[in-house]
mmCIF file of C-alpha atoms and ligand atoms in Angstrom:
data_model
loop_
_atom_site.group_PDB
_atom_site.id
_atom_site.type_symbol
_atom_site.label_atom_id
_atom_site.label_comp_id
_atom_site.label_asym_id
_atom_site.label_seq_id
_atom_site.Cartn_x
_atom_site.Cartn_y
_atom_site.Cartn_z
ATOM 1 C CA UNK A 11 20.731 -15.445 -28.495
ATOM 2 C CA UNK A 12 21.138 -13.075 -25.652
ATOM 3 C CA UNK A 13 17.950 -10.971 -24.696
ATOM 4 C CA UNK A 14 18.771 -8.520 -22.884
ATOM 5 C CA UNK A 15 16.321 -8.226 -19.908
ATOM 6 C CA UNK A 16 15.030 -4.777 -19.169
ATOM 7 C CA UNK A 17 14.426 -3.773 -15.334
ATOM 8 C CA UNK A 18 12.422 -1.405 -14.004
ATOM 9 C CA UNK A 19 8.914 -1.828 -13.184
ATOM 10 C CA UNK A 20 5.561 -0.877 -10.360
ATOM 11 C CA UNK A 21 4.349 -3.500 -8.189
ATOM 12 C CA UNK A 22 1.332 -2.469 -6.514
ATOM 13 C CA UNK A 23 0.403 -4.971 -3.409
ATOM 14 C CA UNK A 24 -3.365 -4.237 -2.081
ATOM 15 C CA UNK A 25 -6.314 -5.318 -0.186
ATOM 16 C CA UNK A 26 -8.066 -5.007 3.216
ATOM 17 C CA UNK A 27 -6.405 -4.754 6.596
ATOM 18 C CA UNK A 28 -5.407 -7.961 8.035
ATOM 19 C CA UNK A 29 -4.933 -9.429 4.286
ATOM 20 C CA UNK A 30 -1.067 -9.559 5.263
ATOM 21 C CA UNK A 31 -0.210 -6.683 3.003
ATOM 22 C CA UNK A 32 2.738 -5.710 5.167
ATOM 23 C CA UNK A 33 3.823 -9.255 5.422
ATOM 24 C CA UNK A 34 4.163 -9.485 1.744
ATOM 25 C CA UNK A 35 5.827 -5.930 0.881
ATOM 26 C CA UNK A 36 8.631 -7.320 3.688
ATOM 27 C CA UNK A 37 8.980 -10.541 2.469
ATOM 28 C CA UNK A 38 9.529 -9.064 -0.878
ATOM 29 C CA UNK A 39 12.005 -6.227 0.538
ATOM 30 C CA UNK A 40 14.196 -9.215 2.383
ATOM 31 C CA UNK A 41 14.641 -11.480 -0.953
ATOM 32 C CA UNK A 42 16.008 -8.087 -2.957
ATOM 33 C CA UNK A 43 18.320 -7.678 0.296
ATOM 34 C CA UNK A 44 19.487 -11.194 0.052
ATOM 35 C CA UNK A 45 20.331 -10.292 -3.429
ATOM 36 C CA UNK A 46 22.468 -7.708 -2.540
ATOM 37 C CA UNK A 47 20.483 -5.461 -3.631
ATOM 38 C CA UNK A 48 20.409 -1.237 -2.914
ATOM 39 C CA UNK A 49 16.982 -1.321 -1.191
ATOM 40 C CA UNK A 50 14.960 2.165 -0.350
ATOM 41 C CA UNK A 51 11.925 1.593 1.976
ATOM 42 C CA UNK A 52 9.374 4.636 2.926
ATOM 43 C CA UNK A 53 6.305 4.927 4.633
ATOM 44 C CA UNK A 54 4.051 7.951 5.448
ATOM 45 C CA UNK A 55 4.736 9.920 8.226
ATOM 46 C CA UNK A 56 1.320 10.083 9.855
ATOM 47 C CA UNK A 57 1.143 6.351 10.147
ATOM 48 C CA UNK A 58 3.185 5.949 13.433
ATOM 49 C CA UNK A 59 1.625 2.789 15.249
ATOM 50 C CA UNK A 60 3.499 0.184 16.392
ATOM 51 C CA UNK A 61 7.147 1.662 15.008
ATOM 52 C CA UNK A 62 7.989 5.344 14.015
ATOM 53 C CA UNK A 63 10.710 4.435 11.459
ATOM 54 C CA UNK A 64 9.960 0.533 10.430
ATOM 55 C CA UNK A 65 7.332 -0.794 8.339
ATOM 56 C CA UNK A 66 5.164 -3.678 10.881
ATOM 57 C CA UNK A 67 3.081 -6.282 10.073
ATOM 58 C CA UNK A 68 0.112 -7.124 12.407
ATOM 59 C CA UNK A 69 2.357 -10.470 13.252
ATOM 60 C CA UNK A 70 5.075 -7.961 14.400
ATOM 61 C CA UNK A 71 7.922 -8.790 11.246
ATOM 62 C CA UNK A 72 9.086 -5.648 10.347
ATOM 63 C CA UNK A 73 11.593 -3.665 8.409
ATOM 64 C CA UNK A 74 13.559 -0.219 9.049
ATOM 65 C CA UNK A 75 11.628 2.543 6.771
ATOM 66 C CA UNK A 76 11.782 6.040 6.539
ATOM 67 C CA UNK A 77 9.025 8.089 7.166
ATOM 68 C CA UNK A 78 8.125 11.161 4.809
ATOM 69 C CA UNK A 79 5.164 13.580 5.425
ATOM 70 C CA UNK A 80 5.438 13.992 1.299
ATOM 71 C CA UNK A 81 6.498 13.759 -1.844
ATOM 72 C CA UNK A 82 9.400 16.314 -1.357
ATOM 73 C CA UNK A 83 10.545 14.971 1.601
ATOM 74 C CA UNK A 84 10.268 11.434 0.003
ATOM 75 C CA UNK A 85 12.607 12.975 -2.973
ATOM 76 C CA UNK A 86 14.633 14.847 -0.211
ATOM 77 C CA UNK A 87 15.791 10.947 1.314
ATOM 78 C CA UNK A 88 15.811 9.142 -2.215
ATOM 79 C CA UNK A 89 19.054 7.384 -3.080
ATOM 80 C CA UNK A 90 19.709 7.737 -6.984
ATOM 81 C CA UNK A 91 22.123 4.745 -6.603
ATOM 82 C CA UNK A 92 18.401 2.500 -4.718
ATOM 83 C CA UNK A 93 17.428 -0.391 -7.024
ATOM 84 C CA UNK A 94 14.602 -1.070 -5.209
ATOM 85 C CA UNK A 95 11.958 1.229 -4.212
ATOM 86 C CA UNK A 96 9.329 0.426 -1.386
ATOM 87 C CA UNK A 97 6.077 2.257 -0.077
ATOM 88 C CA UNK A 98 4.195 1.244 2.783
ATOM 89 C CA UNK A 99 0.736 2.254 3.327
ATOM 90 C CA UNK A 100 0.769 4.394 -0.732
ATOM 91 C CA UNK A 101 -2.737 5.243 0.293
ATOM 92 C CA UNK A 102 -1.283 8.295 2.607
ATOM 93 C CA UNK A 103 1.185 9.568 -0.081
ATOM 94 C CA UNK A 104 0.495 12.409 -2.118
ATOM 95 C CA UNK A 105 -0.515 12.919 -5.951
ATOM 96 C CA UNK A 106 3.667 14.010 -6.726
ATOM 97 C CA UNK A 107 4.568 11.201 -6.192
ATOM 98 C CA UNK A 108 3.200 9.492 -9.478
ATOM 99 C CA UNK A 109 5.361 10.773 -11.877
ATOM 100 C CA UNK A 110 8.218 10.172 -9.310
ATOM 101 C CA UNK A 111 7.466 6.902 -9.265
ATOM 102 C CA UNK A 112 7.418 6.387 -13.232
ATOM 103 C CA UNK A 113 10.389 8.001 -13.565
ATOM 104 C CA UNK A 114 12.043 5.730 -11.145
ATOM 105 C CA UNK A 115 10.550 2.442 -12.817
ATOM 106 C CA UNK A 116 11.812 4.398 -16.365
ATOM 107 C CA UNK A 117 14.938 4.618 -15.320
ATOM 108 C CA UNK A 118 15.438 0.738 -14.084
ATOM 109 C CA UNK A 119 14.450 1.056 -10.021
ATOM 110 C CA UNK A 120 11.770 -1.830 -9.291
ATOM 111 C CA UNK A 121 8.813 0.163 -7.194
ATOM 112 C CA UNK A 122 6.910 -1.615 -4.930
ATOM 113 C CA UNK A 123 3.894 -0.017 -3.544
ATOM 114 C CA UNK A 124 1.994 -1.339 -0.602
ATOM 115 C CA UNK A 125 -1.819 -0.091 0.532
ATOM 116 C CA UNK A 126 -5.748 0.413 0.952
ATOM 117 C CA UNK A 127 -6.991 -0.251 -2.400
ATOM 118 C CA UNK A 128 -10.452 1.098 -1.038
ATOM 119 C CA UNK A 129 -11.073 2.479 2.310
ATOM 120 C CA UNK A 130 -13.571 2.204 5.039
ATOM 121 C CA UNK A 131 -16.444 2.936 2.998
ATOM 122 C CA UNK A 132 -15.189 0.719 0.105
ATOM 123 C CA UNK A 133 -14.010 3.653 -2.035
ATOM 124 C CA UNK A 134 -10.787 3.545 -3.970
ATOM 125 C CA UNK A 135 -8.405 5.203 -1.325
ATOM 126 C CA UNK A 136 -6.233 8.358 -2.250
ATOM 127 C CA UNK A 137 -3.602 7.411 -5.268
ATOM 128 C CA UNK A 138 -4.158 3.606 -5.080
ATOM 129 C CA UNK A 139 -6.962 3.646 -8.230
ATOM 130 C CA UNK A 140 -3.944 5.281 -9.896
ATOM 131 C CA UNK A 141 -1.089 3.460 -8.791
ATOM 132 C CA UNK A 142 -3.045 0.195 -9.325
ATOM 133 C CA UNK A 143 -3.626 0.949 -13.546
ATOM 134 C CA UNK A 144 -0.229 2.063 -14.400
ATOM 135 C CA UNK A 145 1.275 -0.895 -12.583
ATOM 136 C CA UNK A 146 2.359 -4.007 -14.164
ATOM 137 C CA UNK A 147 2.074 -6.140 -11.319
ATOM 138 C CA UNK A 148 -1.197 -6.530 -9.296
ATOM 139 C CA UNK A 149 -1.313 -8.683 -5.928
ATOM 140 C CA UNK A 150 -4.733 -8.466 -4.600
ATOM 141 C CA UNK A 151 -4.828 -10.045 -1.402
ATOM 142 C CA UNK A 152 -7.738 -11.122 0.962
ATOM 143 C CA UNK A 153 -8.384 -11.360 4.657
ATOM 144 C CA UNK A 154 -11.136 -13.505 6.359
ATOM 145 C CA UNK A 155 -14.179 -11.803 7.265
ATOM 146 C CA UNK A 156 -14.482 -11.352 11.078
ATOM 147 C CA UNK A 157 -18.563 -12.034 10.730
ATOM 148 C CA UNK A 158 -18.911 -15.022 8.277
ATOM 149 C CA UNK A 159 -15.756 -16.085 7.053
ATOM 150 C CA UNK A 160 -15.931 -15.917 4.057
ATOM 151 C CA UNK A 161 -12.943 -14.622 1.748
ATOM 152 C CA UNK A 162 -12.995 -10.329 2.820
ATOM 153 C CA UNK A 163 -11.775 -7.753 0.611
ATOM 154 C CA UNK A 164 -13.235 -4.651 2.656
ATOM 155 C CA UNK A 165 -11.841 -3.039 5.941
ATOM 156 C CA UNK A 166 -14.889 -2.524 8.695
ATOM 157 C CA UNK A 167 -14.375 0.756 10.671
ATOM 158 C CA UNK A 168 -15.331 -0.027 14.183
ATOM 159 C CA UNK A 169 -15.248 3.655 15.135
ATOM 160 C CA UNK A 170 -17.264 5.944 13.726
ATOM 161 C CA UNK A 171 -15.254 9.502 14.017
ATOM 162 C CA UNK A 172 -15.518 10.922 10.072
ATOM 163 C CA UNK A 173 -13.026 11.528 7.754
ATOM 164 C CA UNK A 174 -11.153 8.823 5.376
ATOM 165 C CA UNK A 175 -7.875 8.616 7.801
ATOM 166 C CA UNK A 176 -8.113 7.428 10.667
ATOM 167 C CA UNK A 177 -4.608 5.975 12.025
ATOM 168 C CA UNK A 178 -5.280 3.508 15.111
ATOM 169 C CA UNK A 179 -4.854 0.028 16.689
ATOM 170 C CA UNK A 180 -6.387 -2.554 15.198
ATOM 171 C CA UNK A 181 -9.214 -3.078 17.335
ATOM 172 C CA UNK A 182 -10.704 0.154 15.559
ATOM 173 C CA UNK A 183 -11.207 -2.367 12.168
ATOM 174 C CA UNK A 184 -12.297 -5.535 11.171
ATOM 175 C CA UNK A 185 -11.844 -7.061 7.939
ATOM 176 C CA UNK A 186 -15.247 -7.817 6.100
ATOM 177 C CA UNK A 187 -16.374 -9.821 2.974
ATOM 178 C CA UNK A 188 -18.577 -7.304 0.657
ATOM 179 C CA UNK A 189 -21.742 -8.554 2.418
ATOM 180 C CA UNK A 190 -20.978 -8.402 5.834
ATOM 181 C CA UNK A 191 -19.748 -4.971 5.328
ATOM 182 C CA UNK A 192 -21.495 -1.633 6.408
ATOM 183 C CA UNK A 193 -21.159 2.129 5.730
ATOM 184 C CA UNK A 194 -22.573 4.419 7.743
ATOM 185 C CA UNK A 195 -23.676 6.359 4.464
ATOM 186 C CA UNK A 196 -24.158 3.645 1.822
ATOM 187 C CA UNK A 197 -26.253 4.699 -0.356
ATOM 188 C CA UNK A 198 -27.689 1.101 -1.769
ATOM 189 C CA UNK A 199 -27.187 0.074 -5.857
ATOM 190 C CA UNK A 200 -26.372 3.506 -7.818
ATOM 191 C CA UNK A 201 -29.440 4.056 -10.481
ATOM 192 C CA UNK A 202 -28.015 3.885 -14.248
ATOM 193 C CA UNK A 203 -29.479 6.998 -14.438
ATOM 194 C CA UNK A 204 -27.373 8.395 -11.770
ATOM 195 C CA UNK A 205 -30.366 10.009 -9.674
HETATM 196 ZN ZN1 ZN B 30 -18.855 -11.807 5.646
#
């Protein structure tokens, strides 16, 4: 018996810097093209190191994207006839583009979103929390803490200038296991009684 195999779907590829998040979303872009596939790749506009218009992996692979500041420039760029969707660095993009994204996976167009799952102070970063439940495939990937060794699944901000973005080399981060890593606010276990 035939069964007919439905496409469309959200993969969501996470983790710390360093965790070869990049890497992956590019190795995964370069099978679909080998398959002759229709592949869309886009990446915020504010992210702008090492390449304006290509996706790069700390190990310098990398792969032409476009960059969008949001969600209606993203829509602006976005070929109805792309069977694959990709999005570097998701953590930037904007709240519109969640129900883009379902529609696309809906309608058949594999979406593959790369990013921060938490950010410098371990918190879930911009639409990742979201991006992460509705998907149906999770890769969770893990550096090497720069301190112990040990398996790291938090990014270490080196610089201490506020705010959740900051956009810089790589020298500005390490990667960090969950006990080697500091906040400059962490606020120790959270009471059960929230106070
Ligand atoms: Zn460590």
């Amino acid at each position: 018996m035939f069964v007919h195999q439905r496409q469309g779907s959200l993969e969501v590829i996470c983790g710390p810097m360093f965790s070869g998040k990049s890497e992956e979303l590019i190795r995964r872009i370069k099978r679909a093209i080998i398959a002759k596939q229709k592949v869309q790749v886009f990446k915020p506009a504010l992210d702008d190191r090492y390449d304006a218009s290509a996706i790069a992996s700390h190990s310098q692979r990398k792969h032409e994207a476009i960059p969008v500041k949001n969600t209606e420039e993203l829509l602006r760029h976005l070929d109805p006839e792309a069977q694959v969707v990709a999005l570097d660095e998701a953590q930037f993009l904007d709240e519109g583009l969640i129900p883009i994204i379902e529609e696309l996976a809906n309608r058949g167009v594999r979406v593959i979103a790369g990013g921060l799952d938490q950010d410098s102070n371990g918190e879930p970063f911009g639409i990742m929390p979201i991006l992460l439940a509705k998907a149906e495939y999770v890769t969770k990937l893990q550096a090497i803490c720069m301190v112990c060794g040990a398996l790291a699944g938090r990014t270490q901000r080196m610089v201490h200038t506020g705010g959740q973005v900051l956009v810089g080399a790589a020298e500005a981060y390490e990667a960090r296991c969950r006990h080697c890593h500091e906040t400059p606010h962490a606020t120790g276990p959270r009471m059960l009684d929230g106070e």
